[in-house]
Amino acid sequence: MKTIFQDKWKMREKRDYSRQIAFFNRYSLLFHALLACMLVFVIEVCSRRSLVDACVFLGSHSFAFFFNALIIFFTMSVVYLFRRRMLMRIIISCFWLLLGIINGCVLSQRVTPFGYTDLKCISDLLTMTNTQYFSKTQEICVIILLFALVVFLVIFALKGPKFQGHPHKVRAVCFCAGMGVLMSVATSMAHNSQQMASYFANIAQGYSDYGFVYGFSSSVMDRGMSKPSDYSESKIKEITQTVSQAKETASSYTVAESGEVVSDSASQDQPNVICVLLESFMDPTEINFLKMSKDPIPNFRALSDNFTSGYLTVPVVGAGTANSEFEVLTGMNLRFFGTGEYPYKTILKETDCESIASDLSAVGYGTHVVHNNGGNFYSRANAFSQFGFDTFTSKELMNIQEYTPLGSWPTDDILISETQKALDSTPDKSDFVYTITVQGHGSYPEEKILENPQIQVSGAETTEKNNQWEYYVNQIHEVDKFIKNLTDMLSKRDEKTLLVLFGDHLPTMGLADEDLKSGDIFKTQYATWNNFGLEQKDADLAAYQLLAYTTEQAGIHEGTIFTYHQAGAYDTENEQYQNKLENLQYDILYGERYCYDGINKYPASDLQMGVDKTHIYSYRKNADKSLSIYGDCFTNWSRIYVNDEKMPTTFVSDKQVVLPAEYAQELEDGDILKVCQVGSSNTIFRTTENAMMYYDM
């Protein structure tokens, strides 16, 4: 009797379940609309990390809210192509929720929201475990949660319901296609009516005003550069002809023995140019609410008072160093690229690009990069090759011993000797050295780390915020000392030198326009120094104008983009100026290269990692049966290779590394020993000039 009752109950449950499924299928479009709205709201709560702010977004930006919902509704249309529709709904919902959660986490560490190009930086993120960006614990939690989600989806795929009716595949395909057309038309109408922006001058503000779903979708669909409507060979020739005429006026020319016309940049004693990116650097006295016990940047301020300086408008806030770097080195405007794009991770993966390095190399300069962070971060090793640099000394090639109080980043003092080495590596040439600092990098601790700070800071709204500002200001104070030591080193060299220093973006501290004397969170500062009497000509510039403006003062007129800027008036608001710049950028990166007469004028270089030549001199078996290898220029990133296989290695000094006993005992006569400098993803940046054959002694 009991069994019969249980069977009836199960049959009843099954009928009720079937009715529920049938009900959901019948009104699925309505449920998709409700689900899309619910997902947008939850995503905005995650992104804004505030229920109240999400409600404000719904009330004050209702059109944007429902447009975001339309995007999710559109993605939901693909469920009709599958029998396991419930599973697909869950997968799509989890996908959007996961993106929203990631954005919330990203915004807790930086100002710039999460975009499509950030997915290309995942490999960079994974190299930063146990830093203030990404801890080992967070990495483990992410892996566990993703594994749990995959397990749940697999179980649901096996046990979950299937659509029992007729699939109507043709109708489903037509519906999806129709939704695509509707989405395209709706987007065009929203752009034309200015209800939704097609370009975010301020990415963070754009995501805030128009929602994460729309912002992220824009970063997926709007990548690279669109072809300018007036792009043509005649247009480019007209621009380059104007530039050439301006260059001839500004420069004198000589004729080489070969009969080739060369500019005075190649024929005269040209100055070294040192360009220094100051990570997250700003003048703290620019912050209206902060009070400090003394001036944190007296050396930078002295340069600003006595040499050419000004505000610098950069394309990013709180993060995105590579994009400020791209503008400075190429003279190109990030505004013409897609939302949140990193050209280092997109077009420069496959295309060489004219830069200040290739321009100066063409007139005899040696060109170098020095950076106390990983060579693969932001795909820099590849990008600097595409830019035409000769050498790149990354942290893997440096014997770094000093770190910030948190231990997250190297201090910048090592960059002075490494910059000097780069200059010394080409004694018969003038040099361009691009030096990238890292000491000012975030994030900044809420707890008090510095017991006796050199500079006391107050004025922030909370104790935690004040601790963050105090830590930041004292690190910037150390960077200012680095600036003094750098100018002292350059002053001692008997070489004409132009030094350009600039902040890449403001720190990740939630600053708003009204908090700053400049009134703009996209403005940092730049300053210069020289030892050959250049006139001080202060000017506020965009990052893409910086090197054109400063090298012009030194009499350097080289390159397509840089001479274009020099021929103009550095007027960022002039539409014609921006239109011509857009055409030149497109022509060089995506077009037919009419400005080079269709040839590859600036090919990628065979980038050399580091300027030192390294060797192995000897090896010795130790009492504990380990093997010591002696040589030169070893670092914490040195790894012993046996027969081209990487082995665990203990770094002792720049002259000694050790192969642990358990591996040394496996060595056999005739094995080949060498030492390599290894970056992330097991990239070998440099190998000792010689290898040694092992024999047991």
XYZ file of C-alpha atoms in Angstrom:
697
model
C 0.000 0.000 0.000
C 2.809 2.329 0.949
C 4.624 1.624 -2.302
C 1.507 2.368 -4.369
C 1.066 5.679 -2.535
C 4.712 6.622 -3.142
C 4.397 5.781 -6.839
C 1.305 7.952 -7.173
C 3.025 10.794 -5.371
C 6.032 10.567 -7.690
C 3.761 10.523 -10.743
C 1.958 13.575 -9.417
C 5.265 15.370 -8.806
C 6.378 14.496 -12.315
C 3.119 15.868 -13.824
C 3.427 19.088 -11.780
C 7.060 19.447 -12.843
C 6.101 18.912 -16.489
C 3.341 21.518 -16.205
C 5.820 24.000 -14.713
C 8.298 23.362 -17.500
C 5.550 23.726 -20.097
C 4.427 26.982 -18.469
C 7.976 28.394 -18.559
C 8.377 27.336 -22.189
C 5.075 28.923 -23.197
C 5.941 32.278 -21.611
C 9.710 32.015 -22.021
C 10.119 35.395 -23.713
C 8.464 37.114 -20.766
C 10.642 35.215 -18.322
C 13.717 36.063 -20.366
C 12.817 39.753 -20.132
C 12.324 39.550 -16.368
C 15.498 37.505 -15.946
C 17.477 40.008 -18.059
C 16.305 42.920 -15.879
C 17.110 41.000 -12.708
C 20.591 40.123 -13.985
C 21.342 43.727 -14.949
C 20.344 44.893 -11.482
C 22.477 42.265 -9.711
C 25.419 43.012 -12.018
C 25.153 46.723 -11.232
C 25.074 45.947 -7.500
C 28.276 43.929 -7.937
C 29.935 46.507 -10.166
C 29.039 49.484 -7.989
C 29.410 47.454 -4.791
C 26.303 49.194 -3.504
C 22.588 48.318 -3.565
C 21.701 52.003 -3.236
C 23.894 53.031 -6.185
C 22.329 50.304 -8.321
C 18.872 51.668 -7.456
C 20.035 55.185 -8.329
C 21.275 53.891 -11.696
C 17.885 52.285 -12.374
C 16.053 55.504 -11.489
C 18.312 58.100 -13.108
C 19.486 56.086 -16.144
C 16.365 54.041 -16.886
C 16.921 53.950 -20.649
C 20.463 52.663 -20.161
C 19.252 50.076 -17.642
C 16.683 48.609 -20.022
C 19.100 48.803 -22.944
C 21.490 46.662 -20.890
C 18.598 44.288 -20.279
C 17.941 44.175 -24.041
C 21.536 43.060 -24.622
C 21.158 40.180 -22.158
C 17.723 39.360 -23.627
C 19.388 39.154 -27.033
C 22.011 36.693 -25.746
C 19.204 34.617 -24.214
C 17.726 34.050 -27.672
C 20.317 31.350 -28.409
C 18.630 28.987 -25.901
C 15.993 28.199 -28.543
C 18.649 26.476 -30.623
C 19.091 23.778 -27.944
C 16.944 21.127 -26.307
C 18.525 21.721 -22.895
C 17.177 25.231 -22.708
C 17.273 25.499 -18.927
C 20.949 24.554 -18.931
C 21.697 27.235 -21.528
C 19.785 29.834 -19.501
C 21.903 28.987 -16.470
C 25.145 29.122 -18.474
C 24.287 32.517 -19.996
C 23.155 33.902 -16.631
C 26.319 32.653 -14.914
C 28.414 34.158 -17.693
C 26.983 37.640 -17.171
C 27.028 37.352 -13.378
C 30.649 36.224 -13.459
C 31.612 39.227 -15.591
C 29.781 41.552 -13.186
C 31.529 40.039 -10.164
C 34.911 40.312 -11.893
C 34.198 43.968 -12.653
C 33.365 44.611 -9.001
C 36.626 42.970 -7.929
C 38.602 44.924 -10.542
C 37.054 48.220 -9.453
C 38.022 47.494 -5.856
C 41.663 47.672 -6.994
C 41.576 50.261 -9.794
C 39.399 52.958 -11.355
C 39.240 51.548 -14.886
C 36.428 48.968 -15.227
C 36.754 45.489 -16.681
C 36.819 45.290 -20.482
C 37.290 42.670 -23.168
C 40.991 43.419 -23.604
C 41.549 42.615 -19.923
C 40.868 38.987 -20.843
C 44.099 39.145 -22.831
C 45.887 40.209 -19.639
C 44.911 37.102 -17.642
C 48.357 35.620 -18.178
C 49.831 38.818 -16.741
C 47.522 38.616 -13.737
C 48.562 35.052 -12.998
C 52.201 36.147 -12.834
C 51.297 38.594 -10.046
C 50.226 36.157 -7.318
C 51.016 37.215 -3.769
C 50.999 40.900 -4.687
C 48.478 43.553 -3.742
C 46.675 42.795 -7.010
C 46.236 39.063 -6.651
C 46.986 36.917 -3.577
C 47.577 33.189 -3.507
C 44.434 32.783 -1.386
C 42.342 34.638 -3.961
C 43.770 32.467 -6.714
C 42.795 29.297 -4.806
C 39.282 30.618 -4.089
C 38.741 31.488 -7.760
C 39.866 28.024 -8.862
C 37.594 26.305 -6.297
C 34.548 28.382 -7.274
C 35.077 27.833 -10.984
C 35.549 24.106 -10.419
C 32.330 23.958 -8.362
C 30.458 25.810 -11.111
C 31.747 23.422 -13.783
C 30.740 20.398 -11.671
C 27.249 21.838 -11.164
C 26.812 22.494 -14.877
C 27.971 18.990 -15.777
C 25.509 17.429 -13.314
C 22.701 19.660 -14.551
C 23.547 18.752 -18.138
C 23.166 15.065 -17.255
C 20.139 15.310 -14.945
C 18.380 18.506 -15.981
C 15.242 18.754 -18.142
C 15.127 18.699 -21.911
C 12.677 20.546 -24.143
C 10.048 17.953 -25.078
C 8.188 19.774 -27.854
C 9.036 20.101 -31.530
C 12.378 21.992 -31.811
C 11.346 24.216 -34.782
C 15.016 24.786 -35.666
C 14.337 26.988 -38.687
C 12.045 29.216 -36.652
C 14.632 29.374 -33.864
C 17.384 30.394 -36.285
C 15.154 33.058 -37.830
C 14.266 34.355 -34.368
C 17.943 34.656 -33.402
C 18.743 36.415 -36.676
C 15.813 38.762 -36.151
C 17.016 39.567 -32.644
C 20.430 40.360 -34.097
C 18.901 42.796 -36.577
C 16.754 44.330 -33.828
C 19.805 44.741 -31.605
C 21.750 46.433 -34.405
C 18.901 48.811 -35.250
C 18.241 49.610 -31.593
C 21.923 50.377 -31.016
C 22.079 52.703 -34.019
C 18.940 54.510 -32.885
C 20.280 54.818 -29.336
C 23.540 56.284 -30.653
C 21.817 58.663 -33.064
C 19.473 59.919 -30.354
C 22.464 60.230 -27.975
C 20.687 58.096 -25.408
C 23.741 55.818 -25.441
C 27.297 56.984 -26.181
C 29.272 55.292 -28.934
C 32.594 56.426 -27.423
C 33.675 56.857 -23.796
C 36.180 59.669 -23.329
C 36.190 58.578 -19.692
C 35.769 54.793 -19.582
C 34.999 54.686 -15.867
C 32.326 57.359 -16.261
C 30.966 55.654 -19.380
C 30.441 52.353 -17.548
C 28.869 54.274 -14.661
C 26.439 56.198 -16.891
C 25.550 53.442 -19.355
C 25.957 50.248 -17.349
C 28.459 47.416 -17.246
C 26.718 45.158 -19.778
C 26.706 47.869 -22.451
C 30.231 48.995 -21.583
C 31.677 45.493 -21.731
C 29.757 44.681 -24.925
C 31.161 47.847 -26.511
C 34.678 46.718 -25.621
C 33.973 43.405 -27.405
C 32.398 44.830 -30.554
C 34.351 48.081 -30.874
C 38.010 47.061 -31.228
C 40.840 48.380 -33.318
C 40.349 51.488 -35.421
C 37.515 52.108 -37.827
C 38.527 53.300 -41.260
C 38.119 57.109 -41.404
C 35.445 58.126 -43.882
C 37.907 60.341 -45.788
C 40.843 57.931 -45.747
C 42.594 57.730 -49.123
C 46.043 57.786 -50.669
C 45.632 61.395 -51.731
C 44.583 62.380 -48.202
C 47.672 60.761 -46.652
C 49.974 62.240 -49.292
C 48.534 65.672 -48.617
C 49.234 65.287 -44.881
C 52.765 63.962 -45.299
C 53.639 66.636 -47.847
C 52.611 69.346 -45.392
C 54.670 67.650 -42.691
C 57.718 67.356 -44.965
C 57.568 71.041 -45.804
C 57.383 71.936 -42.123
C 60.289 69.601 -41.375
C 62.441 71.192 -44.095
C 61.765 74.576 -42.591
C 62.709 73.414 -39.097
C 65.768 71.314 -39.995
C 68.895 71.714 -42.069
C 70.040 68.861 -44.282
C 73.387 67.516 -45.361
C 74.415 65.071 -48.059
C 76.236 61.882 -47.083
C 79.048 60.380 -49.183
C 76.524 57.962 -50.626
C 74.544 60.910 -51.943
C 71.676 60.226 -49.542
C 70.097 63.263 -47.923
C 70.148 62.989 -44.148
C 68.861 65.348 -41.502
C 70.960 67.297 -39.067
C 69.745 64.873 -36.377
C 72.043 62.284 -37.927
C 74.930 64.556 -38.801
C 75.349 66.645 -35.684
C 76.019 65.907 -32.025
C 72.499 65.131 -30.903
C 71.572 64.882 -27.226
C 70.754 61.737 -25.352
C 67.031 61.616 -24.634
C 65.971 59.918 -21.404
C 62.211 59.450 -20.977
C 61.042 58.234 -17.562
C 57.551 56.929 -16.825
C 56.791 57.579 -13.154
C 54.308 54.935 -12.055
C 51.136 56.417 -10.461
C 53.036 59.668 -9.887
C 51.330 62.929 -9.087
C 51.950 66.016 -7.020
C 50.134 65.244 -3.730
C 49.731 68.975 -3.042
C 47.327 68.976 -6.024
C 44.810 67.098 -3.827
C 42.557 69.648 -2.161
C 41.829 67.761 1.053
C 45.318 66.402 1.889
C 47.656 68.018 4.405
C 51.327 67.029 4.601
C 54.102 67.784 7.086
C 56.449 68.835 4.255
C 56.703 68.965 0.474
C 56.900 65.326 -0.691
C 58.380 66.089 -4.133
C 60.889 68.971 -3.816
C 63.124 67.661 -6.602
C 60.344 67.216 -9.163
C 59.035 70.652 -8.190
C 62.459 72.224 -8.727
C 62.547 70.762 -12.237
C 59.021 72.058 -12.894
C 60.025 75.549 -11.760
C 63.216 75.740 -13.823
C 62.634 73.654 -16.951
C 59.786 72.991 -19.389
C 56.851 71.368 -17.598
C 53.069 71.292 -17.377
C 49.979 69.161 -17.027
C 49.762 66.000 -19.110
C 46.406 64.581 -20.200
C 46.613 60.780 -20.139
C 44.069 58.242 -21.454
C 43.613 56.244 -18.227
C 42.973 56.627 -14.502
C 44.228 54.359 -11.734
C 45.528 51.659 -14.092
C 46.353 51.038 -17.746
C 49.990 52.155 -17.749
C 50.544 50.509 -21.135
C 48.070 52.873 -22.796
C 49.735 56.043 -21.504
C 53.015 54.463 -22.578
C 51.642 53.716 -26.037
C 50.578 57.329 -26.545
C 53.922 58.732 -25.376
C 56.092 56.371 -27.446
C 54.053 56.491 -30.677
C 52.444 59.930 -30.661
C 49.119 58.188 -31.376
C 45.779 58.965 -29.726
C 44.017 56.110 -27.876
C 40.703 57.870 -28.472
C 40.610 56.415 -31.990
C 40.710 52.835 -30.686
C 37.927 50.718 -29.248
C 36.552 51.035 -25.729
C 39.097 49.974 -23.128
C 41.509 48.593 -25.729
C 45.183 47.866 -25.078
C 46.984 48.042 -28.445
C 49.855 46.062 -26.868
C 47.442 43.132 -26.597
C 45.733 43.533 -29.968
C 47.221 45.166 -33.072
C 50.824 45.121 -31.812
C 50.673 41.367 -31.442
C 50.917 41.128 -35.215
C 51.930 44.520 -36.620
C 55.069 46.618 -36.273
C 54.556 50.259 -35.435
C 56.621 53.376 -35.932
C 57.666 54.888 -32.600
C 60.154 57.347 -31.143
C 62.586 54.408 -30.939
C 62.403 53.521 -34.632
C 62.498 57.194 -35.612
C 65.667 57.872 -33.621
C 67.239 54.547 -34.611
C 66.921 55.666 -38.234
C 69.240 58.609 -37.507
C 71.835 56.661 -35.548
C 70.540 56.527 -31.986
C 70.858 53.511 -29.743
C 67.443 52.768 -28.219
C 66.861 51.042 -24.899
C 64.155 50.233 -22.342
C 64.828 49.755 -18.618
C 62.042 48.495 -16.318
C 62.087 46.899 -12.861
C 59.071 44.690 -13.542
C 58.447 41.596 -15.660
C 59.430 41.622 -19.307
C 56.234 39.853 -20.383
C 53.849 42.080 -18.416
C 51.507 43.847 -20.875
C 53.365 41.807 -23.553
C 56.029 44.506 -23.401
C 58.885 42.422 -24.814
C 56.832 41.899 -27.964
C 55.608 45.507 -28.094
C 59.088 46.978 -27.707
C 60.296 44.780 -30.547
C 57.431 46.047 -32.713
C 58.448 49.603 -31.745
C 62.019 49.004 -32.947
C 63.946 49.185 -29.651
C 67.445 47.687 -29.564
C 67.484 46.412 -25.963
C 65.093 45.823 -23.072
C 66.406 45.331 -19.544
C 63.522 43.975 -17.458
C 63.595 42.882 -13.808
C 64.674 39.389 -14.852
C 67.989 40.923 -15.935
C 68.476 42.981 -12.742
C 69.968 41.988 -9.399
C 67.089 43.500 -7.413
C 67.552 43.450 -3.640
C 65.397 46.298 -2.320
C 61.584 46.245 -2.185
C 58.836 48.546 -0.927
C 57.702 48.142 2.727
C 54.907 45.782 1.639
C 57.346 43.753 -0.447
C 55.049 44.083 -3.466
C 57.272 46.053 -5.816
C 60.994 46.726 -6.290
C 62.253 50.158 -5.304
C 63.358 52.376 -8.162
C 66.949 53.122 -7.108
C 68.267 50.209 -9.196
C 67.050 51.954 -12.351
C 69.798 54.580 -12.083
C 72.641 52.100 -12.573
C 70.658 50.195 -15.209
C 69.960 53.403 -17.155
C 73.651 54.247 -16.939
C 74.552 50.783 -18.256
C 72.225 51.300 -21.209
C 73.911 54.611 -22.006
C 77.376 53.074 -21.669
C 76.498 50.153 -23.949
C 76.728 52.362 -27.065
C 79.669 54.723 -26.453
C 79.796 55.827 -30.088
C 76.135 56.834 -30.318
C 73.591 59.161 -28.859
C 70.924 57.195 -26.989
C 67.225 57.155 -26.328
C 66.495 55.398 -23.027
C 62.945 54.750 -21.894
C 62.942 54.004 -18.151
C 59.810 52.718 -16.409
C 59.521 52.950 -12.624
C 57.277 50.801 -10.429
C 57.728 51.893 -6.797
C 54.621 54.090 -6.717
C 52.394 51.232 -7.885
C 49.220 50.408 -5.932
C 47.391 49.152 -4.170
C 47.979 50.963 -0.880
C 47.319 49.399 2.558
C 44.470 50.563 4.761
C 46.368 49.543 7.888
C 49.275 51.643 9.153
C 52.512 50.212 7.722
C 54.978 53.059 8.287
C 55.605 53.570 11.997
C 57.779 56.650 11.544
C 56.980 58.042 8.090
C 59.174 60.806 6.742
C 56.015 62.697 5.812
C 52.919 62.743 8.012
C 49.669 62.931 6.071
C 46.180 63.931 7.224
C 42.916 65.201 5.808
C 41.395 62.015 4.335
C 37.847 61.099 5.317
C 38.702 57.952 7.309
C 41.667 56.513 9.183
C 41.946 53.760 6.578
C 42.044 56.255 3.732
C 44.582 58.336 5.584
C 46.828 55.284 6.014
C 46.594 54.664 2.283
C 47.481 58.245 1.419
C 50.346 58.300 3.904
C 51.825 55.142 2.419
C 51.412 56.472 -1.123
C 52.877 59.917 -0.379
C 55.937 58.409 1.297
C 56.549 56.087 -1.662
C 56.265 59.055 -4.026
C 58.729 60.873 -1.774
C 61.174 58.010 -2.370
C 60.544 58.275 -6.117
C 61.371 61.985 -5.859
C 64.744 61.045 -4.337
C 65.263 58.716 -7.294
C 64.674 61.700 -9.612
C 67.397 63.689 -7.809
C 69.846 60.770 -7.983
C 69.072 60.268 -11.660
C 69.725 63.912 -12.572
C 72.930 63.819 -10.490
C 74.130 60.780 -12.462
C 73.285 62.397 -15.789
C 74.975 65.655 -14.747
C 78.274 63.843 -14.280
C 78.282 62.509 -17.828
C 80.007 64.646 -20.430
C 77.072 64.314 -22.834
C 74.253 66.579 -23.899
C 71.124 65.126 -22.321
C 67.414 65.863 -22.327
C 65.415 64.211 -19.534
C 61.612 63.936 -19.727
C 59.650 62.644 -16.706
C 55.894 62.045 -16.633
C 53.195 60.455 -14.492
C 51.320 57.705 -16.326
C 48.061 58.041 -14.370
C 46.718 59.079 -10.966
C 46.868 56.494 -8.168
C 43.977 54.113 -7.544
C 42.448 56.064 -4.678
C 38.964 57.032 -5.860
C 39.804 60.647 -6.671
C 37.165 62.780 -8.399
C 37.587 65.902 -10.529
C 36.507 68.148 -7.673
C 39.258 66.734 -5.430
C 42.008 68.148 -7.642
C 43.363 71.617 -8.320
C 43.560 70.684 -12.001
C 39.864 69.729 -11.948
C 40.540 66.647 -14.085
C 41.386 63.109 -12.948
C 42.940 62.440 -16.374
C 45.667 65.027 -15.795
C 49.066 64.179 -14.351
C 52.248 66.262 -14.544
C 55.427 66.153 -16.591
C 58.755 67.873 -16.066
C 62.026 68.063 -17.982
C 65.718 68.674 -17.342
C 68.626 69.360 -19.670
C 72.273 70.310 -19.409
C 72.653 72.342 -22.600
C 70.634 75.470 -21.996
C 67.216 74.837 -23.586
C 64.715 77.626 -23.077
C 61.898 76.923 -20.637
C 58.618 76.673 -22.569
C 55.859 75.419 -20.279
C 52.810 73.905 -21.953
C 49.914 71.635 -21.069
C 49.955 68.651 -23.423
C 48.276 65.370 -24.261
C 50.419 62.286 -23.645
C 50.666 61.650 -27.396
C 52.227 65.111 -27.866
C 54.811 64.922 -25.090
C 57.883 63.634 -26.936
C 57.156 65.610 -30.095
C 57.038 68.824 -28.066
C 60.104 68.161 -25.926
C 62.327 66.789 -28.706
C 61.356 69.690 -30.955
C 62.912 72.033 -28.416
C 66.121 69.984 -28.681
C 66.153 70.369 -32.473
C 65.050 66.809 -33.225
C 62.576 66.563 -36.109
C 62.134 62.889 -36.939
C 59.302 60.502 -37.710
C 55.903 60.599 -39.344
C 53.634 61.182 -36.355
C 56.066 63.241 -34.288
C 56.833 65.678 -37.101
C 53.089 65.896 -37.761
C 52.602 67.114 -34.186
C 55.538 69.494 -34.543
C 54.071 70.918 -37.751
C 50.800 71.648 -35.970
C 50.021 73.760 -32.941
C 49.490 70.916 -30.427
C 45.828 71.901 -30.411
C 43.941 68.885 -29.058
C 40.562 70.573 -29.614
C 41.117 71.272 -33.309
C 38.946 68.874 -35.366
C 41.135 69.084 -38.473
C 44.255 68.335 -36.407
C 42.578 65.247 -34.899
C 41.172 64.096 -38.240
C 44.599 64.102 -39.876
C 46.114 62.336 -36.878
C 43.406 59.666 -37.088
C 44.130 59.146 -40.786
C 47.877 58.797 -40.168
C 47.317 56.334 -37.315
C 44.962 54.226 -39.397
C 47.327 54.281 -42.370
C 50.289 53.078 -40.268
C 48.506 50.394 -38.245
C 45.594 49.193 -40.378
C 45.800 50.843 -43.782
C 47.947 50.637 -46.881
C 50.866 52.614 -45.433
C 50.646 55.271 -48.105
C 52.773 57.492 -45.859
C 55.649 55.022 -46.421
C 54.870 54.570 -50.140
C 53.544 51.119 -49.258
C 56.843 49.741 -47.926
C 57.668 48.431 -44.465
C 59.803 51.385 -43.443
C 60.047 50.568 -39.729
C 60.170 46.770 -39.268
C 60.230 45.138 -35.848
C 63.660 44.841 -34.262
C 65.489 41.762 -33.057
C 65.112 42.904 -29.464
C 68.016 42.030 -27.183
C 67.075 41.421 -23.552
C 69.578 43.301 -21.399
C 72.847 44.965 -22.339
C 75.201 42.665 -20.412
C 77.030 39.682 -21.854
C 76.954 36.849 -19.326
C 79.201 33.827 -18.937
C 79.754 30.722 -16.875
C 83.300 30.501 -15.549
C 83.329 27.329 -13.467
C 81.354 24.891 -11.338
C 82.067 23.052 -8.099
C 80.547 20.202 -6.113
C 79.786 21.328 -2.558
C 80.080 19.345 0.676
C 76.296 18.863 0.761
C 76.503 17.392 -2.780
C 74.848 20.415 -4.378
C 76.498 22.039 -7.401
C 77.594 25.685 -7.454
C 77.915 27.408 -10.821
C 80.009 30.582 -10.973
C 79.639 33.304 -13.557
C 78.414 36.871 -13.842
C 75.189 38.905 -13.980
C 73.058 36.284 -12.209
C 69.762 37.425 -10.645
C 66.794 36.031 -8.724
C 65.405 34.973 -12.080
C 68.461 32.920 -13.078
C 67.743 29.264 -13.688
C 70.188 26.442 -14.320
C 69.453 24.399 -17.421
C 70.790 20.869 -17.834
C 70.608 19.602 -21.410
C 68.066 22.387 -22.115
C 65.819 21.314 -19.223
C 65.086 23.926 -16.550
C 66.124 22.853 -13.059
C 65.277 24.176 -9.565
C 67.866 26.840 -8.782
C 68.988 28.683 -5.648
C 70.222 32.223 -6.215
C 73.194 33.082 -3.978
C 74.664 36.206 -5.587
C 75.224 37.810 -8.946
C 78.266 35.506 -9.217
C 76.819 32.213 -7.960
C 73.771 29.985 -8.383
C 73.296 26.503 -6.923
C 71.715 23.312 -8.214
C 70.225 21.464 -5.183
C 71.843 18.172 -4.179
C 68.932 15.933 -5.206
C 69.274 17.178 -8.794
C 73.052 17.544 -8.812
C 73.408 13.847 -7.969
C 71.536 12.977 -11.166
C 74.119 14.700 -13.356
C 76.097 12.551 -15.738
C 79.371 13.171 -17.518
C 78.786 15.081 -20.732
C 75.660 16.916 -19.523
C 75.508 20.492 -20.794
C 75.156 23.257 -18.194
C 74.028 26.804 -18.849
C 72.235 29.570 -16.956
C 69.220 31.438 -18.366
C 67.215 34.441 -17.220
C 63.609 33.244 -17.174
C 60.447 35.336 -17.220
C 56.788 34.382 -16.861
C 55.475 31.480 -18.940
C 59.030 30.091 -18.892
C 60.180 32.676 -21.423
C 63.971 32.607 -21.719
C 65.117 36.215 -21.976
C 68.850 35.695 -21.905
C 71.286 32.771 -21.887
C 74.932 32.729 -20.862
C 77.202 33.273 -23.833
C 78.853 29.930 -23.182
C 77.753 26.523 -21.877
C 79.894 24.072 -19.923
C 80.114 20.301 -20.175
C 79.795 18.578 -16.829
C 82.338 16.029 -15.613
C 82.320 14.577 -12.114
C 85.484 15.578 -10.304
